[in-house]
């Protein structure tokens, strides 16, 4: 490439740019394999697994079904983008809305790909994996039970067509198209997230992180809002937040629990799939519940503020 050498020289001429490039490359290279794995598995599920399989194993009692749906989220490796249409299909096939809501929140947060990625991003901190699992699963269960108790069917106003695979079509074509779509969408967020991590490392003065480290409540709120705005894929977010090593673990745990539950892209997708009335009620409540569950998990599993 003609511009490769001038660009490399330009980056190396500035210690700040060199540091930013190193952080960007480190985050992207670490996260990319997990992103690709999640996309491939998500594509297989989209092409070969019907939501009827999940629907058939749900208990008739709604409160028990909410618990099962939360655990069933581990069966859908992939990011939150793929969980929205699956939850919609479950609802279209007669599953209670509380069950679909629980699955929607648990699937992108407790699946094996996300948990392994978290373990790799936080070497030597296995409790972070457990804390993320506990906080995310608690968020899904609490929201499912709250929706079961207070939710209204009329709040879900959007009606979509079927997303099932066309029997006359090729399932491999569906797999390829689903994987391509998810890779382009999630990959773009990974690039943005890696760039944001690099910017946060080199542009934000060190004293701000030192101030946040000493003001845990403020740090929790900042990281929660950052998770909503950055809208990272759940398969890559751990690598981004792990780079902010100057912050305690608890605010970073809040980022990991809030992100897969509520962010700007999810709000838009939920508004399109379930209606604006649903999103307007569901997103703010999920934000508060996710923060509370993450903090509780942090204190129980991490042993307090770290």
Coordinates of C-alpha atoms in Angstrom, one line a residue:
X1 CA 0.0 0.0 0.0
X2 CA 1.3 3.4 -1.0
X3 CA 0.2 5.2 2.2
X4 CA 1.2 2.4 4.6
X5 CA 4.8 3.7 5.3
X6 CA 3.8 7.4 5.7
X7 CA 0.9 6.4 8.0
X8 CA 3.2 4.2 10.2
X9 CA 5.8 6.9 10.4
X10 CA 3.1 9.4 11.3
X11 CA 1.8 7.2 14.1
X12 CA 5.2 6.4 15.5
X13 CA 6.2 10.1 15.5
X14 CA 3.7 10.8 18.3
X15 CA 3.8 8.8 21.5
X16 CA 0.1 9.5 22.1
X17 CA -0.9 8.2 18.7
X18 CA 1.3 5.1 19.1
X19 CA -0.3 4.4 22.5
X20 CA -3.8 4.8 21.0
X21 CA -2.9 2.5 18.1
X22 CA -1.6 -0.1 20.4
X23 CA -4.7 -0.1 22.6
X24 CA -6.9 -0.2 19.5
X25 CA -5.1 -3.1 18.0
X26 CA -4.9 -5.0 21.3
X27 CA -8.7 -4.7 22.0
X28 CA -9.6 -5.6 18.4
X29 CA -7.3 -8.6 18.0
X30 CA -8.3 -10.1 21.3
X31 CA -12.0 -9.6 20.7
X32 CA -12.3 -10.5 17.0
X33 CA -12.1 -14.4 17.4
X34 CA -14.9 -14.4 20.0
X35 CA -17.0 -12.1 17.8
X36 CA -16.5 -14.4 14.8
X37 CA -17.3 -17.5 16.8
X38 CA -20.5 -15.9 18.2
X39 CA -21.5 -14.8 14.7
X40 CA -21.0 -18.3 13.3
X41 CA -23.0 -20.0 16.1
X42 CA -25.7 -17.4 15.8
X43 CA -25.9 -18.1 12.1
X44 CA -26.3 -21.8 12.7
X45 CA -29.1 -21.2 15.1
X46 CA -30.9 -18.8 12.8
X47 CA -30.7 -21.4 9.9
X48 CA -31.2 -24.7 11.7
X49 CA -32.8 -24.2 15.1
X50 CA -36.4 -23.2 15.4
X51 CA -37.7 -21.1 18.4
X52 CA -40.3 -23.9 18.8
X53 CA -37.5 -26.0 20.4
X54 CA -37.1 -23.5 23.2
X55 CA -40.9 -23.0 23.4
X56 CA -41.5 -26.7 23.9
X57 CA -39.3 -26.9 27.0
X58 CA -41.0 -24.1 28.9
X59 CA -43.1 -25.0 31.9
X60 CA -46.7 -23.9 31.9
X61 CA -46.4 -21.9 35.2
X62 CA -45.2 -18.5 34.1
X63 CA -43.0 -17.8 37.1
X64 CA -41.2 -21.1 36.7
X65 CA -41.0 -20.5 32.9
X66 CA -39.2 -17.2 33.6
X67 CA -36.6 -19.0 35.6
X68 CA -36.1 -21.6 32.8
X69 CA -36.0 -18.9 30.1
X70 CA -33.2 -17.1 32.0
X71 CA -31.1 -20.2 32.1
X72 CA -32.0 -21.1 28.5
X73 CA -30.2 -17.9 27.4
X74 CA -27.0 -19.8 27.6
X75 CA -28.1 -21.9 24.6
X76 CA -27.9 -18.9 22.2
X77 CA -24.3 -17.8 21.8
X78 CA -24.4 -14.5 20.0
X79 CA -24.8 -10.8 20.7
X80 CA -27.9 -8.9 21.8
X81 CA -28.8 -8.1 18.2
X82 CA -29.7 -11.7 17.5
X83 CA -31.7 -12.1 20.7
X84 CA -34.3 -9.5 19.8
X85 CA -35.7 -11.3 16.8
X86 CA -35.6 -14.7 18.6
X87 CA -37.5 -13.2 21.5
X88 CA -40.0 -11.8 19.1
X89 CA -40.5 -15.2 17.4
X90 CA -41.0 -16.8 20.8
X91 CA -43.7 -14.3 21.5
X92 CA -45.3 -14.8 18.1
X93 CA -45.4 -18.6 18.8
X94 CA -47.4 -18.1 22.0
X95 CA -44.7 -17.8 24.7
X96 CA -45.7 -15.4 27.5
X97 CA -44.2 -12.0 27.0
X98 CA -42.4 -12.2 30.4
X99 CA -40.6 -15.3 29.2
X100 CA -39.5 -13.7 26.0
X101 CA -38.3 -10.6 27.9
X102 CA -36.3 -12.8 30.2
X103 CA -34.7 -14.7 27.3
X104 CA -34.0 -11.4 25.5
X105 CA -31.9 -10.2 28.5
X106 CA -30.1 -13.4 29.4
X107 CA -29.1 -14.7 26.0
X108 CA -26.5 -12.1 25.1
X109 CA -25.0 -11.9 28.6
X110 CA -24.6 -15.4 30.0
X111 CA -23.8 -17.5 26.9
X112 CA -20.5 -19.4 26.9
X113 CA -18.9 -17.2 24.2
X114 CA -19.4 -14.1 26.3
X115 CA -18.3 -15.7 29.5
X116 CA -15.1 -17.2 28.0
X117 CA -14.4 -13.8 26.4
X118 CA -14.7 -12.2 29.8
X119 CA -12.4 -14.7 31.3
X120 CA -9.8 -14.0 28.6
X121 CA -10.2 -10.2 29.0
X122 CA -9.7 -10.4 32.8
X123 CA -6.9 -12.9 33.4
X124 CA -6.4 -13.6 37.0
X125 CA -9.9 -12.3 37.9
X126 CA -12.2 -15.4 37.6
X127 CA -14.6 -13.7 40.0
X128 CA -15.4 -11.2 37.3
X129 CA -16.9 -14.0 35.2
X130 CA -19.0 -15.2 38.1
X131 CA -20.1 -11.7 39.0
X132 CA -21.1 -11.0 35.4
X133 CA -23.1 -14.2 35.2
X134 CA -24.8 -13.5 38.5
X135 CA -25.6 -9.9 37.8
X136 CA -26.8 -10.5 34.2
X137 CA -28.9 -13.5 35.2
X138 CA -30.4 -11.6 38.1
X139 CA -31.3 -8.7 35.8
X140 CA -33.1 -11.1 33.4
X141 CA -35.0 -12.8 36.1
X142 CA -36.0 -9.6 38.0
X143 CA -37.2 -8.0 34.7
X144 CA -39.1 -11.1 33.7
X145 CA -40.9 -11.3 37.1
X146 CA -41.6 -7.6 37.0
X147 CA -43.0 -7.8 33.5
X148 CA -45.1 -10.8 34.5
X149 CA -46.6 -8.9 37.4
X150 CA -47.0 -5.4 35.9
X151 CA -46.5 -5.7 32.1
X152 CA -49.4 -5.3 29.7
X153 CA -49.9 -7.1 26.4
X154 CA -51.3 -3.9 24.8
X155 CA -47.9 -2.2 25.3
X156 CA -46.5 -4.4 22.6
X157 CA -47.9 -2.8 19.5
X158 CA -45.5 -3.7 16.7
X159 CA -46.3 -6.7 14.5
X160 CA -43.7 -8.3 12.3
X161 CA -43.8 -11.0 9.7
X162 CA -42.4 -14.4 10.3
X163 CA -38.7 -14.8 10.4
X164 CA -38.7 -18.6 10.0
X165 CA -36.6 -20.2 7.4
X166 CA -38.3 -20.7 4.0
X167 CA -38.7 -24.5 3.6
X168 CA -38.1 -24.2 -0.1
X169 CA -34.9 -22.2 0.4
X170 CA -31.4 -23.2 1.3
X171 CA -30.6 -23.3 5.0
X172 CA -27.0 -22.7 4.2
X173 CA -27.9 -19.6 2.4
X174 CA -29.8 -18.4 5.5
X175 CA -26.7 -19.3 7.6
X176 CA -24.4 -17.3 5.3
X177 CA -26.7 -14.3 5.1
X178 CA -27.3 -14.2 8.9
X179 CA -23.6 -14.6 9.6
X180 CA -22.7 -11.9 7.1
X181 CA -25.3 -9.5 8.5
X182 CA -24.3 -10.1 12.1
X183 CA -20.6 -9.9 11.4
X184 CA -20.9 -6.5 9.6
X185 CA -23.2 -5.1 12.3
X186 CA -21.3 -6.4 15.3
X187 CA -17.9 -5.8 13.7
X188 CA -18.7 -2.2 13.1
X189 CA -19.5 -1.8 16.8
X190 CA -16.3 -3.6 17.7
X191 CA -14.3 -1.1 15.7
X192 CA -16.1 1.8 17.3
X193 CA -15.6 0.3 20.7
X194 CA -11.9 -0.3 20.2
X195 CA -11.5 3.3 19.0
X196 CA -13.4 4.5 22.0
X197 CA -11.2 2.5 24.3
X198 CA -8.1 4.0 22.7
X199 CA -9.5 7.5 23.0
X200 CA -10.5 7.0 26.6
X201 CA -6.9 5.8 27.4
X202 CA -5.1 8.7 25.7
X203 CA -7.5 11.7 25.6
X204 CA -9.0 11.5 29.0
X205 CA -6.7 13.0 31.6
X206 CA -5.4 10.6 34.3
X207 CA -6.8 12.8 37.1
X208 CA -10.3 12.1 35.9
X209 CA -9.9 8.3 36.3
X210 CA -8.2 8.9 39.7
X211 CA -11.3 11.0 40.7
X212 CA -13.7 8.3 39.5
X213 CA -11.7 5.7 41.3
X214 CA -12.2 7.6 44.5
X215 CA -15.9 8.3 43.8
X216 CA -17.4 4.8 43.2
X217 CA -21.0 5.9 42.9
X218 CA -20.1 8.5 40.3
X219 CA -17.9 5.9 38.5
X220 CA -20.8 3.5 38.4
X221 CA -23.2 6.0 36.9
X222 CA -20.6 7.1 34.3
X223 CA -19.8 3.5 33.2
X224 CA -23.5 2.7 33.1
X225 CA -24.2 5.6 30.8
X226 CA -21.1 4.8 28.7
X227 CA -22.4 1.3 28.2
X228 CA -25.7 2.7 26.9
X229 CA -24.0 5.1 24.5
X230 CA -21.2 2.9 23.2
X231 CA -23.6 0.1 22.4
X232 CA -20.9 -2.6 22.2
X233 CA -21.4 -6.2 21.2
X234 CA -21.5 -8.4 24.3
X235 CA -18.9 -10.6 22.8
X236 CA -16.4 -7.8 22.7
X237 CA -17.3 -5.4 25.5
X238 CA -15.1 -7.1 28.1
X239 CA -12.0 -6.4 26.2
X240 CA -12.9 -2.7 25.9
X241 CA -13.7 -2.2 29.5
X242 CA -10.7 -4.4 30.7
X243 CA -8.5 -1.7 29.1
X244 CA -9.7 0.8 31.6
X245 CA -7.6 -0.8 34.3
X246 CA -7.3 2.5 36.3
X247 CA -11.0 2.0 37.4
X248 CA -12.1 -0.4 40.1
X249 CA -13.7 -3.7 39.1
X250 CA -17.2 -2.7 40.3
X251 CA -17.8 0.1 37.9
X252 CA -16.5 -2.0 35.1
X253 CA -18.8 -4.9 36.1
X254 CA -21.7 -2.4 35.9
X255 CA -20.7 -1.6 32.3
X256 CA -20.7 -5.4 31.5
X257 CA -24.1 -6.0 33.0
X258 CA -25.8 -2.9 31.7
X259 CA -24.4 -3.0 28.1
X260 CA -26.1 -6.3 26.9
X261 CA -29.4 -5.3 28.6
X262 CA -29.9 -1.7 27.4
X263 CA -28.1 0.5 24.9
X264 CA -29.0 2.8 22.1
X265 CA -29.1 0.2 19.4
X266 CA -31.1 -2.2 21.5
X267 CA -33.7 0.5 22.3
X268 CA -34.1 1.1 18.6
X269 CA -34.4 -2.6 17.8
X270 CA -36.9 -3.1 20.6
X271 CA -39.0 -0.2 19.4
X272 CA -39.1 -1.7 15.9
X273 CA -39.8 -5.2 17.1
X274 CA -42.2 -4.6 20.0
X275 CA -43.3 -1.0 19.6
X276 CA -42.3 2.4 21.0
X277 CA -44.6 2.0 24.1
X278 CA -42.7 -1.2 25.1
X279 CA -39.3 0.4 24.6
X280 CA -40.3 3.6 26.5
X281 CA -41.2 1.5 29.5
X282 CA -38.8 -1.3 29.3
X283 CA -35.5 0.4 28.7
X284 CA -35.5 2.9 31.7
X285 CA -36.6 0.2 34.1
X286 CA -34.0 -2.3 32.7
X287 CA -31.3 0.4 33.1
X288 CA -32.1 0.8 36.9
X289 CA -32.5 -2.9 37.5
X290 CA -29.2 -3.8 35.7
X291 CA -27.3 -1.3 37.8
X292 CA -28.8 -2.6 41.0
X293 CA -28.2 -6.2 40.1
X294 CA -24.6 -5.5 39.0
X295 CA -23.8 -3.7 42.3
X296 CA -25.3 -6.5 44.3
X297 CA -23.4 -9.1 42.4
X298 CA -20.2 -7.0 42.8
X299 CA -20.5 -6.9 46.5
X300 CA -21.5 -10.5 46.9
X301 CA -18.9 -12.0 44.4
X302 CA -16.1 -9.5 44.2
X303 CA -16.2 -8.8 48.0
X304 CA -17.1 -5.1 47.8
X305 CA -15.4 -2.2 45.9
X306 CA -12.3 -3.3 44.1

